[in-house]
């Protein structure tokens, strides 16, 4: 490209621009419009300033690698809006009367109607038309009976696990004021499963944080804004929807109180227990009980007490149980409770997880606290964070307490029937899948969830998903088992959808899982019986010894003991003599 300046005869300045000698364009302008003329002259180059390179600045230079730049290459589209003419509608009533009758037939007279019907039924044209209609109708009915368009015919296509296990994220629920506040419990609304209630509470001791943390109710279709912000007097540690009145939410507080929220009456508690009759520690769990009225529930806290309540009378609890495992009948010996488990199919039984790692099976039939504690399972080496009965086999339950997940049977009291390998990270929660009996999901402090399929793999998870950089605090399955909500330590709630291979029941799976649990139960029972037999045999062997043998062993052990004592005395005496001799030599 080059340019040329020239002046023509009329005094106009011409500017010639040429691009690659192919495109030329001439700009013409009068000389008097250019101002004062400029005289150009040649002169040698002059150095006005010289900047010497500074090698020290090179060390502060940071190379930008890689260099990324965004480029938008999408098509720009225009938009045009048009308002159509408004159509005015009007509602009117109509009087419907039975029609199709001839004018000479009065429909108010039943005799005339019967005579006309008999006349029509004898007409040959009527009979032929009726025969054709019945034939077509019969074909349609047979088709409807043969094929159900609403039935899923290929739901058992995962017999050979052709479809890979998969979990995809649907929504992420975040609220600005609850950032870095742990979402520690999630509950699904029973009616329609379209809402979730999330409690936010920090169990970590921090004397600086004294403000109450709000809890939230989300519509799963709207992750941008919570549907309702619950304003409790103290931060909520647990929430639970009522199965009969789906607008009621049961909540346990950080200060030990329990309260009831009603979504129809605002975001503040409509009922709340008196603090002098409430727990003395944080409420770890509060669950609704199976009752005709749907107003009964019970709660447990770290003070080792379980209270039964009725929403009609929240002044004080209806009943109380002190979890004294040593049965010393003193409240100071009560074990701190971390988890409650209740299944409505077994209304008289419930399970308790303690801070010492033991699992306790209790009943409500007895009147004395000592009789209410039935079975104590050894549990884990850390606090129990999750207990859940199997939704298909109620005598089987799982527990989370340390680096392992264990599956127990009520028939085996001293040992578990299945356990995962110790994980590198601490486990925080676990849930059975409501759709498939052999699938359960566990979460870790690493921020991952592990999907286990007992029919596919038993030594390692079938699928591991990295969900967050923070620890996952809680899990909650939807009733159908298609969706699962996960709450993290930084306050985020993630909704995920499981693939069909993880939530659709196979036709033989229930029987296979039941056979597996029965086999493991029998195996553990045999091992337990064998170890008990060995222990009893050793005791019997000791008791069958004669008194002479026992006396002889006692005398031998006594002689050995005194011989050792005498040797030590002699060593001490020799040392003292040597010490005295050295002192005498120094004095002389």
Coordinates of C-alpha atoms in Angstrom, one line a residue, residues 176-399:
X176 CA -26.3 -15.1 49.4
X177 CA -26.9 -14.7 53.1
X178 CA -26.3 -18.5 53.7
X179 CA -22.9 -18.7 52.0
X180 CA -20.4 -20.6 54.1
X181 CA -23.2 -21.8 56.4
X182 CA -23.5 -25.6 56.6
X183 CA -26.6 -27.1 55.1
X184 CA -27.0 -30.0 57.6
X185 CA -30.4 -31.5 56.8
X186 CA -32.8 -31.7 53.8
X187 CA -36.4 -32.8 53.7
X188 CA -38.7 -33.4 50.7
X189 CA -42.3 -32.3 50.7
X190 CA -44.5 -35.5 50.5
X191 CA -47.2 -34.0 48.2
X192 CA -45.8 -33.9 44.7
X193 CA -42.1 -33.9 45.8
X194 CA -41.7 -30.4 44.3
X195 CA -40.3 -28.6 47.4
X196 CA -37.3 -29.2 49.7
X197 CA -36.7 -27.7 53.1
X198 CA -33.1 -27.1 54.1
X199 CA -31.8 -26.3 57.6
X200 CA -28.6 -24.2 58.0
X201 CA -26.6 -24.4 61.1
X202 CA -22.9 -24.5 62.1
X203 CA -22.0 -27.0 64.7
X204 CA -18.4 -25.8 64.9
X205 CA -17.8 -23.7 68.0
X206 CA -17.2 -20.1 67.2
X207 CA -17.9 -17.5 69.9
X208 CA -17.8 -14.7 67.3
X209 CA -20.9 -16.0 65.4
X210 CA -23.9 -15.3 67.5
X211 CA -26.4 -14.3 64.8
X212 CA -29.3 -16.7 63.9
X213 CA -29.0 -18.4 60.5
X214 CA -32.1 -18.4 58.3
X215 CA -33.3 -21.7 56.8
X216 CA -34.8 -22.0 53.4
X217 CA -37.6 -23.7 51.4
X218 CA -36.8 -24.2 47.7
X219 CA -39.0 -25.0 44.7
X220 CA -36.8 -27.4 42.8
X221 CA -37.9 -25.7 39.5
X222 CA -36.7 -22.3 40.7
X223 CA -33.0 -22.3 41.8
X224 CA -32.7 -18.5 41.6
X225 CA -34.8 -17.5 44.6
X226 CA -36.0 -19.5 47.6
X227 CA -39.8 -19.9 47.9
X228 CA -39.8 -19.1 51.6
X229 CA -37.2 -18.0 54.1
X230 CA -37.8 -19.4 57.6
X231 CA -37.0 -17.0 60.5
X232 CA -36.5 -19.1 63.7
X233 CA -35.5 -17.7 67.1
X234 CA -32.4 -20.0 66.9
X235 CA -30.6 -21.6 64.0
X236 CA -32.3 -24.8 62.8
X237 CA -30.3 -28.1 63.1
X238 CA -33.0 -30.3 61.5
X239 CA -36.2 -30.0 59.5
X240 CA -38.9 -32.5 58.5
X241 CA -42.1 -32.2 56.5
X242 CA -45.3 -33.7 58.0
X243 CA -46.5 -36.7 56.0
X244 CA -50.2 -35.9 56.5
X245 CA -50.2 -32.1 56.6
X246 CA -47.7 -31.3 53.9
X247 CA -47.6 -27.6 54.8
X248 CA -46.2 -28.2 58.3
X249 CA -42.5 -28.4 59.0
X250 CA -41.0 -29.8 62.2
X251 CA -37.7 -28.2 63.2
X252 CA -35.1 -28.7 65.9
X253 CA -33.1 -25.7 67.1
X254 CA -29.5 -25.1 68.1
X255 CA -30.6 -24.0 71.6
X256 CA -32.5 -27.2 72.2
X257 CA -36.1 -26.1 71.4
X258 CA -38.4 -27.7 68.8
X259 CA -40.8 -25.6 66.7
X260 CA -43.5 -26.0 64.0
X261 CA -43.7 -23.9 60.8
X262 CA -46.7 -23.6 58.7
X263 CA -46.1 -22.5 55.1
X264 CA -49.6 -21.1 54.9
X265 CA -49.1 -18.8 57.9
X266 CA -45.8 -17.1 57.2
X267 CA -42.1 -17.7 57.9
X268 CA -42.1 -17.6 61.7
X269 CA -42.9 -20.6 64.0
X270 CA -46.6 -21.1 64.8
X271 CA -45.8 -23.4 67.7
X272 CA -42.7 -23.6 69.9
X273 CA -41.7 -25.5 73.0
X274 CA -40.8 -23.7 76.2
X275 CA -37.1 -23.4 76.7
X276 CA -37.3 -24.6 80.3
X277 CA -38.9 -27.9 79.2
X278 CA -36.7 -28.3 76.1
X279 CA -33.4 -30.1 75.5
X280 CA -30.3 -28.7 77.2
X281 CA -28.2 -29.4 74.0
X282 CA -28.6 -29.0 70.3
X283 CA -31.5 -31.0 68.8
X284 CA -29.8 -33.5 66.5
X285 CA -33.0 -35.1 65.1
X286 CA -36.8 -34.6 65.2
X287 CA -39.1 -37.0 63.4
X288 CA -42.9 -37.3 62.9
X289 CA -44.5 -40.4 64.4
X290 CA -47.1 -42.6 62.8
X291 CA -50.5 -41.6 64.3
X292 CA -54.1 -41.0 63.3
X293 CA -54.0 -37.3 63.9
X294 CA -50.5 -36.7 62.4
X295 CA -49.6 -34.3 65.3
X296 CA -47.1 -36.5 67.3
X297 CA -43.4 -36.4 67.0
X298 CA -40.3 -37.1 69.0
X299 CA -36.8 -35.4 69.3
X300 CA -33.4 -36.3 70.5
X301 CA -30.4 -34.2 71.5
X302 CA -26.8 -34.4 72.7
X303 CA -28.0 -34.3 76.3
X304 CA -28.9 -38.0 76.0
X305 CA -32.7 -37.4 76.3
X306 CA -35.6 -38.3 73.9
X307 CA -38.8 -36.3 74.2
X308 CA -42.2 -37.2 72.8
X309 CA -44.4 -34.2 71.8
X310 CA -47.8 -33.4 70.5
X311 CA -48.4 -30.2 68.5
X312 CA -51.7 -29.7 70.3
X313 CA -49.8 -29.3 73.6
X314 CA -46.3 -27.8 73.1
X315 CA -45.9 -26.6 76.7
X316 CA -44.0 -29.7 77.8
X317 CA -43.2 -33.1 76.4
X318 CA -45.7 -36.0 76.6
X319 CA -43.1 -38.6 77.5
X320 CA -39.3 -38.8 78.1
X321 CA -36.5 -41.4 77.8
X322 CA -33.1 -41.0 79.3
X323 CA -30.6 -43.1 77.2
X324 CA -28.7 -44.6 80.1
X325 CA -27.0 -47.6 78.5
X326 CA -25.4 -48.6 81.8
X327 CA -28.8 -48.6 83.4
X328 CA -27.7 -46.6 86.5
X329 CA -30.9 -44.5 86.3
X330 CA -29.0 -41.2 86.4
X331 CA -29.2 -38.5 83.8
X332 CA -25.4 -37.8 84.1
X333 CA -24.7 -41.3 82.7
X334 CA -26.9 -40.7 79.6
X335 CA -25.2 -41.2 76.2
X336 CA -25.1 -38.2 73.8
X337 CA -27.4 -38.8 70.9
X338 CA -26.4 -37.9 67.3
X339 CA -29.0 -39.7 65.1
X340 CA -32.6 -41.0 65.3
X341 CA -34.2 -43.5 62.9
X342 CA -37.9 -44.2 62.7
X343 CA -39.8 -46.3 60.2
X344 CA -43.6 -45.9 60.0
X345 CA -44.0 -49.6 59.1
X346 CA -42.7 -50.5 62.5
X347 CA -44.4 -47.8 64.7
X348 CA -43.3 -49.2 68.1
X349 CA -39.6 -49.4 67.4
X350 CA -36.9 -46.8 66.7
X351 CA -33.1 -46.7 66.6
X352 CA -30.7 -44.3 68.2
X353 CA -27.1 -43.5 67.3
X354 CA -24.8 -42.3 70.0
X355 CA -21.7 -40.1 70.1
X356 CA -19.7 -43.0 71.4
X357 CA -20.4 -45.0 68.2
X358 CA -23.0 -47.5 69.5
X359 CA -26.4 -48.2 67.9
X360 CA -29.3 -48.8 70.2
X361 CA -32.6 -50.5 69.3
X362 CA -35.4 -49.2 71.5
X363 CA -39.2 -49.8 71.9
X364 CA -42.0 -47.7 73.2
X365 CA -44.1 -50.5 74.6
X366 CA -42.3 -50.6 78.0
X367 CA -42.9 -48.0 80.7
X368 CA -39.5 -48.1 82.4
X369 CA -36.5 -46.5 80.7
X370 CA -34.3 -49.6 81.3
X371 CA -36.9 -51.9 79.6
X372 CA -37.2 -49.6 76.6
X373 CA -33.6 -50.3 75.6
X374 CA -33.6 -53.7 73.8
X375 CA -30.4 -54.3 71.9
X376 CA -27.1 -52.4 71.8
X377 CA -25.0 -53.0 68.7
X378 CA -21.2 -52.4 68.8
X379 CA -21.5 -49.8 66.0
X380 CA -18.4 -47.8 64.9
X381 CA -15.3 -46.3 66.4
X382 CA -16.7 -42.7 65.9
X383 CA -20.0 -40.8 66.3
X384 CA -22.9 -42.2 64.4
X385 CA -23.9 -39.8 61.6
X386 CA -26.5 -41.8 59.7
X387 CA -28.8 -44.8 60.4
X388 CA -31.5 -46.0 58.0
X389 CA -33.6 -49.1 57.7
X390 CA -33.8 -50.8 54.3
X391 CA -36.9 -49.7 52.5
X392 CA -37.6 -53.3 51.3
X393 CA -36.1 -55.4 54.1
X394 CA -37.0 -53.8 57.4
X395 CA -34.7 -56.1 59.5
X396 CA -31.7 -54.8 57.7
X397 CA -30.2 -51.3 58.3
X398 CA -27.0 -49.4 57.4
X399 CA -25.0 -47.0 59.5

